Tab-separated table of C-alpha atoms in Angstrom:
chain	number	residue	atom	x	y	z
A	1	ASP	CA	18.466	2.791	6.760
A	2	THR	CA	15.091	2.752	4.622
A	3	GLU	CA	13.797	-0.741	5.701
A	4	VAL	CA	10.820	-1.845	7.351
A	5	THR	CA	11.013	-5.062	9.221
A	6	GLN	CA	8.347	-7.471	10.231
A	7	THR	CA	8.024	-10.635	11.828
A	8	PRO	CA	7.507	-13.589	11.515
A	9	LYS	CA	6.999	-14.271	7.767
A	10	HIS	CA	4.703	-16.659	7.915
A	11	LEU	CA	2.365	-17.694	10.552
A	12	VAL	CA	-0.139	-20.615	10.868
A	13	MET	CA	-2.706	-20.388	13.551
A	14	GLY	CA	-5.840	-22.118	14.996
A	15	MET	CA	-8.913	-20.111	15.444
A	16	THR	CA	-8.808	-20.286	19.200
A	17	ASN	CA	-4.745	-19.410	19.228
A	18	LYS	CA	-3.377	-15.886	20.140
A	19	LYS	CA	-0.858	-14.499	18.319
A	20	SER	CA	1.229	-11.268	17.350
A	21	LEU	CA	2.720	-9.691	14.820
A	22	LYS	CA	5.630	-7.015	14.968
A	23	CYS	CA	6.881	-4.196	12.701
A	24	GLU	CA	10.000	-2.619	13.123
A	25	GLN	CA	11.464	0.944	11.602
A	26	HIS	CA	14.199	3.115	12.148
A	27	MET	CA	13.820	6.061	9.697
A	28	GLY	CA	12.349	8.131	12.388
A	29	HIS	CA	8.979	7.894	10.747
A	30	ARG	CA	5.864	9.248	12.997
A	31	ALA	CA	3.196	7.351	10.593
A	32	MET	CA	2.573	3.501	10.813
A	33	TYR	CA	0.272	1.793	9.257
A	34	TRP	CA	-1.632	-1.826	9.087
A	35	TYR	CA	-2.820	-3.101	5.883
A	36	LYS	CA	-4.444	-6.598	4.955
A	37	GLN	CA	-3.897	-7.868	1.267
A	38	LYS	CA	-5.747	-10.809	-0.271
A	39	ALA	CA	-4.285	-12.684	-3.258
A	40	LYS	CA	-4.763	-10.507	-6.320
A	41	LYS	CA	-6.137	-7.536	-4.395
A	42	PRO	CA	-5.055	-4.586	-3.576
A	43	PRO	CA	-3.671	-3.601	-0.015
A	44	GLU	CA	-6.864	-2.538	2.188
A	45	LEU	CA	-6.195	0.147	5.337
A	46	MET	CA	-6.745	-1.443	8.744
A	47	PHE	CA	-5.298	0.873	11.337
A	48	VAL	CA	-3.079	3.965	11.224
A	49	TYR	CA	-0.749	5.401	14.061
A	50	SER	CA	0.377	8.871	13.925
A	51	TYR	CA	3.026	9.994	16.724
A	52	GLU	CA	2.342	6.771	18.792
A	53	LYS	CA	-1.600	7.557	18.775
A	54	LEU	CA	-4.459	5.677	16.841
A	55	SER	CA	-5.692	7.715	13.929
A	56	ILE	CA	-7.786	5.814	11.824
A	57	ASN	CA	-9.550	2.322	12.607
A	58	GLU	CA	-11.069	1.454	9.099
A	59	SER	CA	-13.925	-0.524	10.777
A	60	VAL	CA	-11.511	-3.635	11.778
A	61	PRO	CA	-13.128	-6.383	14.092
A	62	SER	CA	-11.963	-6.498	17.841
A	63	ARG	CA	-10.115	-9.767	16.923
A	64	PHE	CA	-7.568	-7.625	15.421
A	65	SER	CA	-5.919	-5.272	18.326
A	66	PRO	CA	-3.136	-2.748	17.217
A	67	GLU	CA	-0.353	-1.407	19.504
A	68	CYS	CA	2.123	1.307	18.817
A	69	PRO	CA	4.627	0.901	22.173
A	70	ASN	CA	6.926	3.361	20.898
A	71	SER	CA	7.634	5.674	17.773
A	72	SER	CA	9.390	2.235	16.013
A	73	LEU	CA	7.404	-0.239	16.895
A	74	LEU	CA	3.834	-1.804	15.675
A	75	ASN	CA	2.283	-4.486	16.986
A	76	LEU	CA	-1.024	-6.648	15.715
A	77	HIS	CA	-2.436	-8.547	18.193
A	78	LEU	CA	-4.682	-11.260	16.822
A	79	HIS	CA	-7.477	-13.548	18.465
A	80	ALA	CA	-10.307	-15.730	18.027
A	81	LEU	CA	-9.197	-15.644	14.159
A	82	GLN	CA	-11.309	-16.744	11.129
A	83	PRO	CA	-10.314	-18.524	8.129
A	84	GLU	CA	-11.284	-15.474	6.085
A	85	ASP	CA	-9.024	-13.676	7.780
A	86	SER	CA	-5.612	-15.943	6.156
A	87	ALA	CA	-3.906	-13.043	4.197
A	88	LEU	CA	-0.710	-11.008	3.819
A	89	TYR	CA	-0.641	-8.385	6.492
A	90	LEU	CA	1.512	-5.287	5.415
A	91	CYS	CA	3.136	-3.118	7.798
A	92	ALA	CA	4.134	0.438	6.245
A	93	SER	CA	5.479	3.628	7.581
A	94	SER	CA	6.074	7.347	6.174
A	95	GLN	CA	7.141	10.522	7.625
A	96	ALA	CA	3.784	12.563	9.094
A	97	GLY	CA	3.087	15.686	7.617
A	98	SER	CA	5.661	15.193	4.270
A	99	VAL	CA	4.472	16.499	0.969
A	100	THR	CA	4.318	12.825	-1.149
A	101	ASP	CA	3.667	10.921	2.444
A	102	THR	CA	5.725	7.913	0.888
A	103	GLN	CA	4.788	5.063	2.516
A	104	TYR	CA	7.680	2.265	2.772
A	105	PHE	CA	6.255	-1.346	3.131
A	106	GLY	CA	7.717	-3.909	5.015
A	107	PRO	CA	7.866	-7.860	3.285
A	108	GLY	CA	4.448	-8.704	5.087
A	109	THR	CA	3.505	-11.342	7.346
A	110	ARG	CA	1.475	-14.546	5.441
A	111	LEU	CA	-1.033	-15.346	7.806
A	112	THR	CA	-3.009	-18.848	7.623
A	113	VAL	CA	-5.904	-19.276	9.918
A	114	LEU	CA	-6.823	-22.894	10.282
B	1	GLY	CA	-17.146	6.700	-0.093
B	2	GLN	CA	-14.030	6.180	-2.491
B	3	SER	CA	-13.146	4.518	-5.585
B	4	LEU	CA	-10.576	3.773	-8.101
B	5	GLU	CA	-10.761	1.758	-11.221
B	6	GLN	CA	-7.312	0.420	-13.242
B	7	PRO	CA	-7.532	-1.747	-15.686
B	8	SER	CA	-7.070	-5.406	-14.544
B	9	GLU	CA	-4.291	-6.424	-16.963
B	10	VAL	CA	-1.980	-5.323	-19.616
B	11	THR	CA	0.157	-6.944	-21.780
B	12	ALA	CA	3.314	-5.161	-23.907
B	13	VAL	CA	6.483	-5.782	-25.526
B	14	GLU	CA	9.740	-5.445	-23.975
B	15	GLY	CA	10.972	-2.152	-25.148
B	16	ALA	CA	7.712	-0.384	-25.671
B	17	ILE	CA	5.761	2.036	-23.995
B	18	VAL	CA	2.837	1.322	-21.935
B	19	GLN	CA	0.503	3.582	-19.884
B	20	ILE	CA	-1.884	2.570	-17.071
B	21	ASN	CA	-4.735	4.349	-16.488
B	22	CYS	CA	-6.328	5.674	-13.135
B	23	THR	CA	-9.786	7.155	-12.614
B	24	TYR	CA	-11.179	7.881	-8.948
B	25	GLN	CA	-13.537	9.237	-7.006
B	26	THR	CA	-13.018	10.512	-3.551
B	27	SER	CA	-13.588	13.739	-1.364
B	28	GLY	CA	-11.075	15.296	0.374
B	29	PHE	CA	-8.530	14.678	-2.621
B	30	TYR	CA	-4.609	15.870	-1.810
B	31	GLY	CA	-2.777	13.705	-4.644
B	32	LEU	CA	-2.360	10.361	-6.555
B	33	SER	CA	0.536	8.032	-6.150
B	34	TRP	CA	1.447	4.659	-7.880
B	35	TYR	CA	3.214	1.632	-6.551
B	36	GLN	CA	4.683	-1.476	-7.982
B	37	GLN	CA	4.255	-4.882	-6.269
B	38	HIS	CA	6.218	-7.854	-7.793
B	39	ASP	CA	4.541	-11.574	-6.956
B	40	GLY	CA	5.554	-12.073	-3.653
B	41	GLY	CA	6.411	-9.084	-2.788
B	42	ALA	CA	5.803	-5.910	-0.736
B	43	PRO	CA	4.454	-2.382	-2.713
B	44	THR	CA	7.434	-0.103	-3.557
B	45	PHE	CA	6.661	3.644	-4.362
B	46	LEU	CA	7.246	4.760	-7.506
B	47	SER	CA	5.910	8.589	-7.588
B	48	TYR	CA	3.350	11.247	-6.293
B	49	ASN	CA	1.442	14.211	-7.939
B	50	ALA	CA	-0.328	16.649	-6.095
B	51	LEU	CA	-0.651	19.145	-8.728
B	52	ASP	CA	-1.983	18.795	-12.485
B	53	GLY	CA	0.868	17.718	-15.023
B	54	LEU	CA	3.181	15.299	-15.774
B	55	GLU	CA	6.419	13.890	-13.447
B	56	GLU	CA	8.961	12.282	-14.731
B	57	THR	CA	11.473	9.954	-12.736
B	58	GLY	CA	13.657	7.990	-15.105
B	59	ARG	CA	11.558	5.466	-17.470
B	60	PHE	CA	8.830	6.155	-15.071
B	61	SER	CA	6.209	9.116	-15.591
B	62	SER	CA	2.992	9.981	-13.979
B	63	PHE	CA	0.260	12.113	-15.023
B	64	LEU	CA	-2.547	13.844	-12.851
B	65	SER	CA	-5.800	15.705	-14.153
B	66	ARG	CA	-7.632	16.710	-10.920
B	67	SER	CA	-10.474	18.137	-12.883
B	68	ASP	CA	-11.101	14.964	-14.629
B	69	SER	CA	-10.280	12.697	-11.656
B	70	TYR	CA	-7.722	10.958	-13.793
B	71	GLY	CA	-3.976	9.919	-13.659
B	72	TYR	CA	-1.704	7.556	-15.446
B	73	LEU	CA	1.658	5.914	-15.016
B	74	LEU	CA	3.914	5.862	-18.464
B	75	LEU	CA	6.379	3.337	-18.280
B	76	GLN	CA	9.135	3.619	-21.229
B	77	GLU	CA	11.373	1.392	-22.452
B	78	LEU	CA	9.882	-1.598	-21.054
B	79	GLN	CA	12.125	-4.103	-19.225
B	80	MET	CA	11.088	-7.790	-18.374
B	81	LYS	CA	11.525	-6.866	-14.709
B	82	ASP	CA	8.933	-4.226	-15.027
B	83	SER	CA	6.432	-7.463	-15.332
B	84	ALA	CA	4.640	-6.613	-11.603
B	85	SER	CA	1.261	-5.141	-10.505
B	86	TYR	CA	0.694	-1.597	-10.407
B	87	PHE	CA	-1.721	0.413	-7.785
B	88	CYS	CA	-2.760	3.721	-7.811
B	89	ALA	CA	-3.429	5.010	-4.599
B	90	VAL	CA	-5.477	8.519	-3.640
B	91	ARG	CA	-4.375	10.160	-0.376
B	92	SER	CA	-7.369	12.016	1.087
B	93	SER	CA	-8.412	13.158	4.399
B	94	SER	CA	-10.393	10.855	6.512
B	95	GLY	CA	-11.789	12.687	10.021
B	96	GLY	CA	-8.894	15.291	10.291
B	97	TYR	CA	-6.186	12.791	9.076
B	98	GLN	CA	-5.013	11.638	6.049
B	99	LYS	CA	-4.876	7.936	4.122
B	100	VAL	CA	-3.944	5.997	1.328
B	101	THR	CA	-6.802	3.786	-0.167
B	102	PHE	CA	-5.380	1.950	-3.377
B	103	GLY	CA	-7.040	1.066	-6.854
B	104	THR	CA	-7.796	-2.013	-7.949
B	105	GLY	CA	-4.344	-2.922	-9.413
B	106	THR	CA	-3.417	-3.431	-13.200
B	107	LYS	CA	-1.392	-6.864	-13.669
B	108	LEU	CA	1.655	-5.807	-16.151
B	109	GLN	CA	3.164	-8.325	-18.305
B	110	VAL	CA	6.401	-7.508	-20.520
B	111	ILE	CA	6.821	-10.271	-23.262
B	112	PRO	CA	9.867	-10.520	-25.365
């Protein structure tokens, strides 16, 4: 199984809402990532978890709160977002410490903030 | 800081060969990857170079020159389905961990 799944596929939320994005993988990968991608732009790294511990936070605003409950799951909790946060949110995983660090991406959650 | 530069768009004819270049500036460099992303889809891994030279995987090849901070992706026998965006991505060290930074992306259009 080389699949990373993400739910929901689409999400529309108001600026006062609280919502969560979910990501799951069963490849035994111990590194998991959240990226944000705006239209016609490259993915931008937000967070990296290594062995369920947050290892990299790319100065992301606190209205985005990541959580890694176990080695297969990664969540991104959203609160008080702004319209400019509308984007495709991609989750990825990789085998920590591998030579190539190949990242496997999920299909993404397309988020619209009204 | 880090920067990666790629041409924004490339157009090539079906069956031809196309080369997509990537120049980078980074500290703590480990290697250079290439990813393909179709419109509306997720990035998918194509290749990785840690050492200088050419890596070949089927119709796709990737080259790295660490001394020139330069790499390229070569696509041969182009097919219509190769129309997509292609990103180079640098793997580098950050605070004792490794992270991946994506280039600006090249939109490849294959025409009949």
